[in-house]
Coordinates of C-alpha atoms in Angstrom, one line a residue:
M138 CA 86.7 -25.8 111.1
L139 CA 89.8 -28.0 111.2
A140 CA 89.4 -28.9 107.5
A141 CA 89.1 -25.2 106.7
D142 CA 92.2 -24.4 108.7
N143 CA 94.1 -27.1 106.9
R144 CA 93.0 -25.8 103.6
V145 CA 94.3 -22.3 104.5
R146 CA 97.6 -23.7 105.6
R147 CA 97.9 -25.6 102.3
Y148 CA 97.3 -22.3 100.4
Q149 CA 99.9 -20.5 102.5
L150 CA 102.4 -23.3 101.8
V151 CA 101.7 -23.3 98.0
L152 CA 101.8 -19.5 97.7
G153 CA 105.0 -19.4 99.8
I154 CA 106.6 -22.0 97.5
V155 CA 105.5 -20.0 94.4
F156 CA 107.0 -16.8 95.8
A157 CA 110.2 -18.7 96.8
V158 CA 110.6 -20.1 93.3
A159 CA 110.1 -16.7 91.8
S160 CA 112.7 -15.3 94.2
V161 CA 115.3 -17.9 93.2
A162 CA 114.6 -17.3 89.6
Y163 CA 115.1 -13.6 90.2
L164 CA 118.5 -14.3 91.8
A165 CA 119.5 -16.6 89.0
V166 CA 118.7 -14.0 86.4
I167 CA 120.7 -11.2 88.0
H168 CA 123.6 -13.5 88.7
Q169 CA 123.7 -14.9 85.1
M170 CA 123.3 -11.4 83.6
G171 CA 125.8 -9.7 85.9
I172 CA 123.2 -7.2 87.0
E173 CA 124.2 -5.0 90.0
S174 CA 121.0 -4.8 92.0
E175 CA 119.9 -2.0 94.3
A176 CA 120.7 -4.3 97.3
M177 CA 124.3 -4.8 96.1
K178 CA 125.1 -1.2 95.0
V179 CA 123.2 0.7 97.7
Y180 CA 122.3 -1.4 100.8
F181 CA 125.4 -3.5 100.9
P182 CA 127.8 -0.5 101.2
Y183 CA 125.6 0.9 104.0
A184 CA 125.7 -2.5 105.8
D185 CA 129.4 -2.9 105.2
E186 CA 130.1 0.6 106.7
L187 CA 128.1 -0.4 109.8
M188 CA 130.0 -3.6 110.2
R189 CA 133.2 -1.5 110.2
G190 CA 131.9 0.4 113.1
S191 CA 130.7 3.6 111.4
I192 CA 127.1 4.9 111.2
P193 CA 126.3 5.7 107.6
E194 CA 124.4 8.8 106.5
M195 CA 121.4 7.4 104.6
E196 CA 118.4 8.8 102.9
Y197 CA 116.3 6.5 105.0
P198 CA 115.0 6.8 108.6
P199 CA 117.2 5.1 111.3
F200 CA 115.4 1.8 111.7
A201 CA 115.8 1.0 108.0
L202 CA 119.4 0.2 109.0
V203 CA 118.2 -2.8 110.9
F204 CA 116.7 -4.4 107.8
I205 CA 119.7 -3.4 105.7
A206 CA 122.2 -4.7 108.3
I207 CA 120.7 -8.1 109.0
P208 CA 121.7 -9.7 105.6
R209 CA 125.3 -8.5 106.1
L210 CA 125.5 -10.8 109.2
F211 CA 125.1 -13.8 106.9
A212 CA 127.2 -12.7 103.9
S213 CA 130.3 -10.7 103.2
T214 CA 130.1 -10.4 99.4
P215 CA 127.7 -8.2 97.4
F216 CA 125.9 -11.2 95.8
G217 CA 125.8 -13.2 99.0
Y218 CA 124.3 -10.2 100.7
N219 CA 121.7 -10.0 97.9
V220 CA 120.7 -13.6 98.5
A221 CA 120.4 -13.0 102.3
F222 CA 118.4 -9.8 101.6
V223 CA 115.9 -11.7 99.3
A224 CA 115.6 -14.3 102.1
E225 CA 114.7 -11.5 104.5
V226 CA 112.1 -10.2 102.1
F227 CA 110.6 -13.7 101.7
V228 CA 110.1 -13.9 105.5
F229 CA 108.2 -10.6 105.5
F230 CA 106.2 -11.7 102.5
L231 CA 105.1 -14.7 104.6
I232 CA 104.2 -12.5 107.6
G233 CA 102.1 -10.3 105.3
L234 CA 100.4 -13.4 103.8
A235 CA 99.5 -14.6 107.3
A236 CA 98.2 -11.2 108.3
M237 CA 96.0 -10.9 105.2
S238 CA 94.6 -14.4 105.9
R239 CA 93.7 -13.4 109.5
L240 CA 92.1 -10.2 108.4
A241 CA 90.0 -12.1 105.8
K242 CA 88.9 -14.6 108.5
R243 CA 88.0 -11.9 110.9
Y244 CA 85.7 -10.2 108.3
N245 CA 84.2 -13.4 106.9
Q246 CA 86.0 -13.2 103.6
S247 CA 87.6 -16.0 101.6
Q248 CA 91.1 -16.4 103.1
S249 CA 92.3 -18.3 100.0
K250 CA 91.1 -15.7 97.6
I251 CA 92.6 -12.8 99.6
M252 CA 95.9 -14.6 99.9
V253 CA 96.0 -15.3 96.2
I254 CA 95.3 -11.6 95.3
Y255 CA 98.0 -10.5 97.8
T256 CA 100.6 -12.9 96.3
V257 CA 99.8 -12.1 92.7
S258 CA 100.1 -8.4 93.4
M259 CA 103.5 -8.9 95.0
L260 CA 104.6 -11.1 92.1
L261 CA 103.6 -8.4 89.6
M262 CA 106.0 -6.1 91.4
L263 CA 108.5 -8.8 92.1
E264 CA 111.8 -7.1 91.2
F265 CA 110.9 -4.1 93.3
V266 CA 109.6 -6.2 96.2
L267 CA 112.9 -8.2 96.2
D268 CA 115.3 -5.3 95.5
R269 CA 113.9 -2.6 97.7
Y270 CA 113.2 -2.5 101.4
D271 CA 109.7 -1.1 101.0
I272 CA 108.0 -4.4 101.9
F273 CA 109.4 -4.1 105.5
P274 CA 107.5 -0.8 106.3
A275 CA 104.5 -2.0 104.3
V276 CA 104.1 -5.3 106.3
L277 CA 104.9 -3.5 109.6
T278 CA 102.1 -1.0 108.8
L279 CA 99.8 -3.9 107.9
L280 CA 100.5 -5.6 111.3
S281 CA 99.9 -2.3 113.0
F282 CA 96.5 -2.1 111.2
Y283 CA 95.6 -5.6 112.3
C284 CA 96.4 -4.7 115.9
L285 CA 94.3 -1.6 115.6
V286 CA 91.2 -3.4 114.3
T287 CA 91.6 -6.1 117.0
K288 CA 91.9 -3.4 119.6
N289 CA 95.5 -4.1 120.6
Y290 CA 96.2 -0.4 120.6
V291 CA 99.6 -0.4 122.3
W292 CA 101.0 -2.7 119.6
A293 CA 99.2 -0.8 116.9
F294 CA 100.9 2.5 117.7
A295 CA 104.2 0.8 118.5
L296 CA 104.4 -1.0 115.2
L297 CA 103.2 2.1 113.3
S298 CA 106.1 4.0 115.0
V299 CA 108.6 1.3 114.0
A300 CA 107.3 1.4 110.4
T301 CA 107.6 5.2 110.4
M302 CA 111.2 5.0 111.6
T303 CA 111.8 2.5 108.7
K304 CA 110.2 4.6 106.0
L305 CA 108.6 8.0 106.7
Y306 CA 105.3 7.5 104.9
P307 CA 103.4 5.6 107.7
A308 CA 103.5 8.7 109.8
V309 CA 100.6 10.1 107.8
L310 CA 98.4 7.3 109.2
F311 CA 99.1 8.3 112.8
P312 CA 96.4 11.1 113.0
L313 CA 94.0 8.8 111.1
Y314 CA 94.4 6.2 113.9
L315 CA 93.7 8.9 116.6
I316 CA 90.7 10.6 115.0
P317 CA 88.1 8.0 116.2
F318 CA 89.4 8.2 119.7
F319 CA 89.1 12.0 119.6
M320 CA 85.6 11.8 118.3
N321 CA 84.7 9.3 121.1
R322 CA 86.4 11.5 123.7
D323 CA 88.5 8.5 124.6
W324 CA 91.3 10.5 126.1
S325 CA 92.9 7.5 127.6
N326 CA 93.6 5.9 124.2
V327 CA 94.5 9.3 122.7
L328 CA 97.2 9.7 125.4
K329 CA 98.3 6.1 125.1
G330 CA 98.6 6.3 121.3
I331 CA 100.6 9.5 121.3
T332 CA 102.9 8.3 124.2
V333 CA 103.6 4.9 122.6
F334 CA 104.2 6.3 119.1
V335 CA 106.6 9.1 120.4
A336 CA 108.3 6.8 122.9
V337 CA 109.1 4.1 120.4
A338 CA 110.4 6.7 117.8
T339 CA 112.5 8.3 120.5
A340 CA 114.0 5.0 121.5
I341 CA 114.9 4.3 117.9
M342 CA 116.4 7.7 117.3
L343 CA 118.3 8.0 120.5
P344 CA 121.2 5.6 119.7
M345 CA 121.7 7.4 116.4
L346 CA 121.6 10.8 118.1
L347 CA 124.3 9.7 120.5
L348 CA 126.5 7.9 118.0
N349 CA 126.2 10.2 114.9
P350 CA 123.8 13.2 115.3
D351 CA 124.3 14.2 111.7
A352 CA 123.2 10.8 110.4
A353 CA 120.1 10.8 112.6
F354 CA 118.2 13.5 110.7
H355 CA 120.1 13.3 107.4
F356 CA 117.0 11.7 105.7
L357 CA 114.8 14.7 106.4
G358 CA 117.1 17.3 104.8
Y359 CA 117.8 14.8 101.9
H360 CA 114.1 14.6 101.0
M361 CA 113.3 18.3 101.5
D362 CA 116.1 19.2 99.0
R363 CA 115.0 16.7 96.3
P364 CA 114.0 18.2 92.9
L365 CA 110.9 17.1 91.0
Q366 CA 111.2 13.4 90.2
I367 CA 110.4 12.4 86.6
E368 CA 107.8 9.9 87.8
S369 CA 105.9 12.4 90.0
T370 CA 102.3 13.2 89.0
L371 CA 103.2 16.7 87.7
S372 CA 106.4 16.0 85.8
P373 CA 105.0 14.4 82.6
F374 CA 102.6 17.3 82.2
I375 CA 105.4 19.8 82.4
Y376 CA 107.4 17.7 80.0
L377 CA 104.4 17.6 77.7
A378 CA 104.3 21.5 77.9
S379 CA 108.0 21.5 77.0
M380 CA 107.3 19.4 73.9
M381 CA 104.7 22.1 72.9
G382 CA 107.4 24.8 73.3
F383 CA 106.0 26.5 76.4
T384 CA 109.1 25.8 78.5
D385 CA 112.5 24.1 78.5
V386 CA 113.3 21.0 80.6
Q387 CA 115.9 18.4 81.0
I388 CA 116.1 15.0 82.7
A389 CA 119.0 14.3 85.0
F390 CA 119.9 11.7 87.6
G391 CA 120.3 12.8 91.2
Y392 CA 119.2 11.9 94.7
G393 CA 118.9 8.3 93.6
S394 CA 116.3 9.0 90.9
D395 CA 115.7 10.6 87.5
N396 CA 114.5 14.2 87.9
L397 CA 113.0 16.9 85.8
L398 CA 114.9 20.2 85.8
G399 CA 114.1 23.5 84.3
P400 CA 112.3 26.8 85.1
W401 CA 108.9 25.2 85.6
P402 CA 109.8 22.1 87.6
D403 CA 112.3 24.1 89.7
A404 CA 109.6 26.7 90.5
V405 CA 107.0 24.1 91.4
A406 CA 109.1 21.7 93.4
P407 CA 109.4 23.8 96.6
Y408 CA 105.6 24.1 96.9
L409 CA 104.6 20.5 96.4
T410 CA 105.5 19.3 99.9
P411 CA 103.3 22.0 101.6
F412 CA 100.6 21.2 99.0
M413 CA 100.8 17.5 99.8
L414 CA 100.6 18.2 103.5
A415 CA 97.5 20.4 103.0
A416 CA 95.9 17.6 100.9
V417 CA 96.7 15.1 103.7
V418 CA 95.0 17.3 106.3
A419 CA 92.0 17.7 104.1
M420 CA 91.7 13.9 103.9
Y421 CA 91.8 13.7 107.7
A422 CA 88.9 16.2 107.9
L423 CA 86.9 14.2 105.3
Y424 CA 87.5 11.0 107.2
A425 CA 86.2 12.6 110.4
Y426 CA 83.2 13.9 108.6
A427 CA 82.5 10.5 107.2
L428 CA 82.7 9.0 110.7
F429 CA 80.2 11.6 111.9
G430 CA 78.0 10.6 108.9
L431 CA 77.9 7.0 110.1
R432 CA 76.7 8.1 113.5
R433 CA 74.2 10.5 112.1
D434 CA 72.7 7.8 110.0
R435 CA 72.8 5.2 112.8
R436 CA 75.2 2.9 110.9
D437 CA 78.1 3.1 113.2
N438 CA 79.0 -0.6 113.5
E439 CA 82.3 -2.3 113.3
N440 CA 82.1 -3.4 109.7
N441 CA 81.1 0.0 108.4
R442 CA 83.9 1.7 110.5
V443 CA 86.5 -0.7 109.2
A444 CA 85.3 -0.3 105.6
L445 CA 85.6 3.4 105.9
L446 CA 89.0 3.2 107.6
S447 CA 90.4 0.9 105.0
G448 CA 89.3 3.2 102.2
A449 CA 90.5 6.2 104.0
M450 CA 94.0 4.6 104.5
V451 CA 94.3 3.8 100.8
L452 CA 93.2 7.3 99.8
L453 CA 95.6 8.9 102.3
L454 CA 98.6 6.9 101.1
M455 CA 97.6 7.7 97.5
T456 CA 97.4 11.4 98.4
F457 CA 100.8 11.3 99.9
I458 CA 102.2 9.7 96.7
L459 CA 100.3 11.6 94.1
A460 CA 100.5 15.1 95.6
G461 CA 104.2 15.0 96.3
K462 CA 107.3 15.7 94.3
V463 CA 108.5 12.1 94.3
F464 CA 106.7 9.0 93.1
S465 CA 109.3 6.2 93.0
T466 CA 108.1 3.0 91.4
Q467 CA 108.4 0.9 94.5
Y468 CA 105.8 3.2 96.3
I469 CA 103.2 0.9 94.7
I470 CA 104.2 -1.7 97.3
W471 CA 102.9 0.5 100.1
L472 CA 99.4 0.3 98.7
I473 CA 99.2 -3.4 97.9
P474 CA 98.2 -4.8 101.4
F475 CA 95.6 -2.1 101.9
V476 CA 94.1 -2.2 98.5
V477 CA 93.8 -6.0 98.9
F478 CA 92.1 -5.5 102.3
M479 CA 89.9 -2.8 100.9
L480 CA 88.6 -5.2 98.3
M481 CA 87.1 -7.2 101.1
T482 CA 85.0 -4.2 102.2
L483 CA 83.8 -2.8 98.9
P484 CA 80.0 -2.9 98.5
D485 CA 79.6 -4.7 95.2
R486 CA 81.3 -6.7 92.5
S487 CA 81.4 -3.8 90.1
S488 CA 83.4 -1.7 92.5
K489 CA 85.8 -4.5 93.2
N490 CA 86.3 -5.2 89.5
T491 CA 86.9 -1.5 88.8
V492 CA 89.6 -1.2 91.6
M493 CA 91.2 -4.5 90.6
V494 CA 91.4 -3.6 86.8
L495 CA 92.8 -0.1 87.4
S496 CA 95.3 -1.4 90.0
V497 CA 96.6 -4.1 87.6
L498 CA 96.8 -1.6 84.8
A499 CA 98.8 0.8 87.0
I500 CA 101.2 -2.0 87.8
I501 CA 101.6 -3.0 84.2
L502 CA 102.3 0.6 83.1
T503 CA 104.7 0.8 86.1
Q504 CA 106.6 -2.2 84.8
L505 CA 106.5 -0.9 81.3
N506 CA 108.0 2.4 82.5
F507 CA 110.8 0.5 84.3
A508 CA 111.5 -1.7 81.2
V509 CA 111.6 1.2 78.8
N510 CA 113.1 4.0 80.8
V511 CA 115.6 2.0 82.8
G512 CA 116.1 -1.3 81.0
I513 CA 116.2 0.0 77.5
S514 CA 117.0 3.7 77.7
G515 CA 119.3 3.5 80.8
G516 CA 117.6 6.4 82.7
G517 CA 118.7 10.0 83.1
E518 CA 119.2 12.1 79.9
A519 CA 118.6 9.0 77.8
I520 CA 114.9 8.8 78.7
T521 CA 112.9 9.6 75.6
S522 CA 109.6 11.4 75.0
A523 CA 107.9 8.1 74.5
G524 CA 109.2 6.9 77.8
V525 CA 107.8 10.0 79.6
M526 CA 104.4 9.4 77.9
I527 CA 104.4 5.9 79.5
I528 CA 104.9 7.6 82.9
L529 CA 102.1 10.0 82.0
A530 CA 99.7 7.1 81.2
R531 CA 100.6 5.4 84.5
N532 CA 100.0 8.6 86.5
I533 CA 96.6 9.2 84.7
V534 CA 95.5 5.7 85.6
M535 CA 96.6 6.3 89.2
V536 CA 94.6 9.5 89.4
I537 CA 91.6 7.7 87.9
L538 CA 92.0 4.9 90.5
F539 CA 92.2 7.5 93.3
A540 CA 89.0 9.2 91.9
Q541 CA 87.2 5.8 91.7
I542 CA 88.1 4.8 95.2
F543 CA 87.2 8.3 96.5
R544 CA 83.8 7.9 94.8
I545 CA 83.2 4.5 96.3
V546 CA 84.3 5.3 99.8
Y547 CA 82.8 8.8 100.2
R548 CA 79.6 8.2 98.3
D549 CA 78.7 4.6 99.0
V550 CA 80.0 4.5 102.6
L551 CA 78.0 7.6 103.5
S552 CA 74.9 6.6 101.5
R553 CA 71.9 5.5 103.4
K554 CA 71.5 2.7 100.9
R555 CA 74.6 0.9 102.1
C556 CA 74.3 -0.5 105.6
V557 CA 76.6 -3.5 106.5
Q558 CA 75.6 -5.1 109.7
D559 CA 77.9 -6.7 112.2
P560 CA 78.1 -10.5 111.9

């Protein structure tokens, strides 16, 4: 046991060093090339405004300001801030690495293999991991999930609330957490979960409401008003229709992203958020039905429940991403911890290989999209038809990945042929 623990610690050390070296290389490249990173041009001004005693109006929920402000305590220049921000990201990478290791140990999986897959996945998205703050809510949500499966329910709901107040997307997991308690008529934990989640969110919102009420809810109006982003699932298909002469569109920068404008995208955009919410509710119903199926077939053990939950979480997050009007490149980071964990629970090697290949292909196409449409074209109106077709290819792969995971989770998990016993 001691030898195994030492081996795991060595892997953590080596993988941490690999990520640290990659982070230093990233900083060296942007410094030498004079690149103004997202951290320098977006986060640093917010942090600087806060240091001057003013609450900035951001497109992010209030707790994001904590992660944005911390690096400013250690640096007063944009590049110095960038270095401190990367150091903060590195700490959260290590926290996520440790959480993945513990989950693997709990479910009798290879800790070293899971840590390697997690690290490689993060490295494949390196510039987005280091230059966006999405790793913070992703790791907070992962810690919340770890607390949930280890039955530390207060911490599970508290961390999920903090993650939601950092970036809104973890809120879609809140009902998923509650559904098993409802089905078990465990009203004590239902009440505990709702109370803790709401209380933590209120405690985070209250200072903002007192200091700057307009800033507290600015992020909600900001996202409701956003047009159809060019990377969203629907945009490339509309663009393809415009290439065939069915409609007219243009690409323009706004709301921090490249967006598709024109009669069709403008008409569709207002309906996508309600559509996404309806799709999310349908996923809740499907998850509840699958839980019922486990009980009906007398396969309601911890391993089967966790396998179902992990798959349902990935599908729910993908529904939130694919059915909405915005699909920013960094959203892939949200999925990484849970796709990696889901790989532990998949029933066979073929399923694991399918998910891994499609996931890597989606990341490669995501990076190609960034290289061509931002690095070469410069974004906005300069994006070419070829660039949009790369986005189309990426989105098609993501839809296929969703369909494959859906097939695996809701066919194999409910199948009487698959019955994973508790260890």
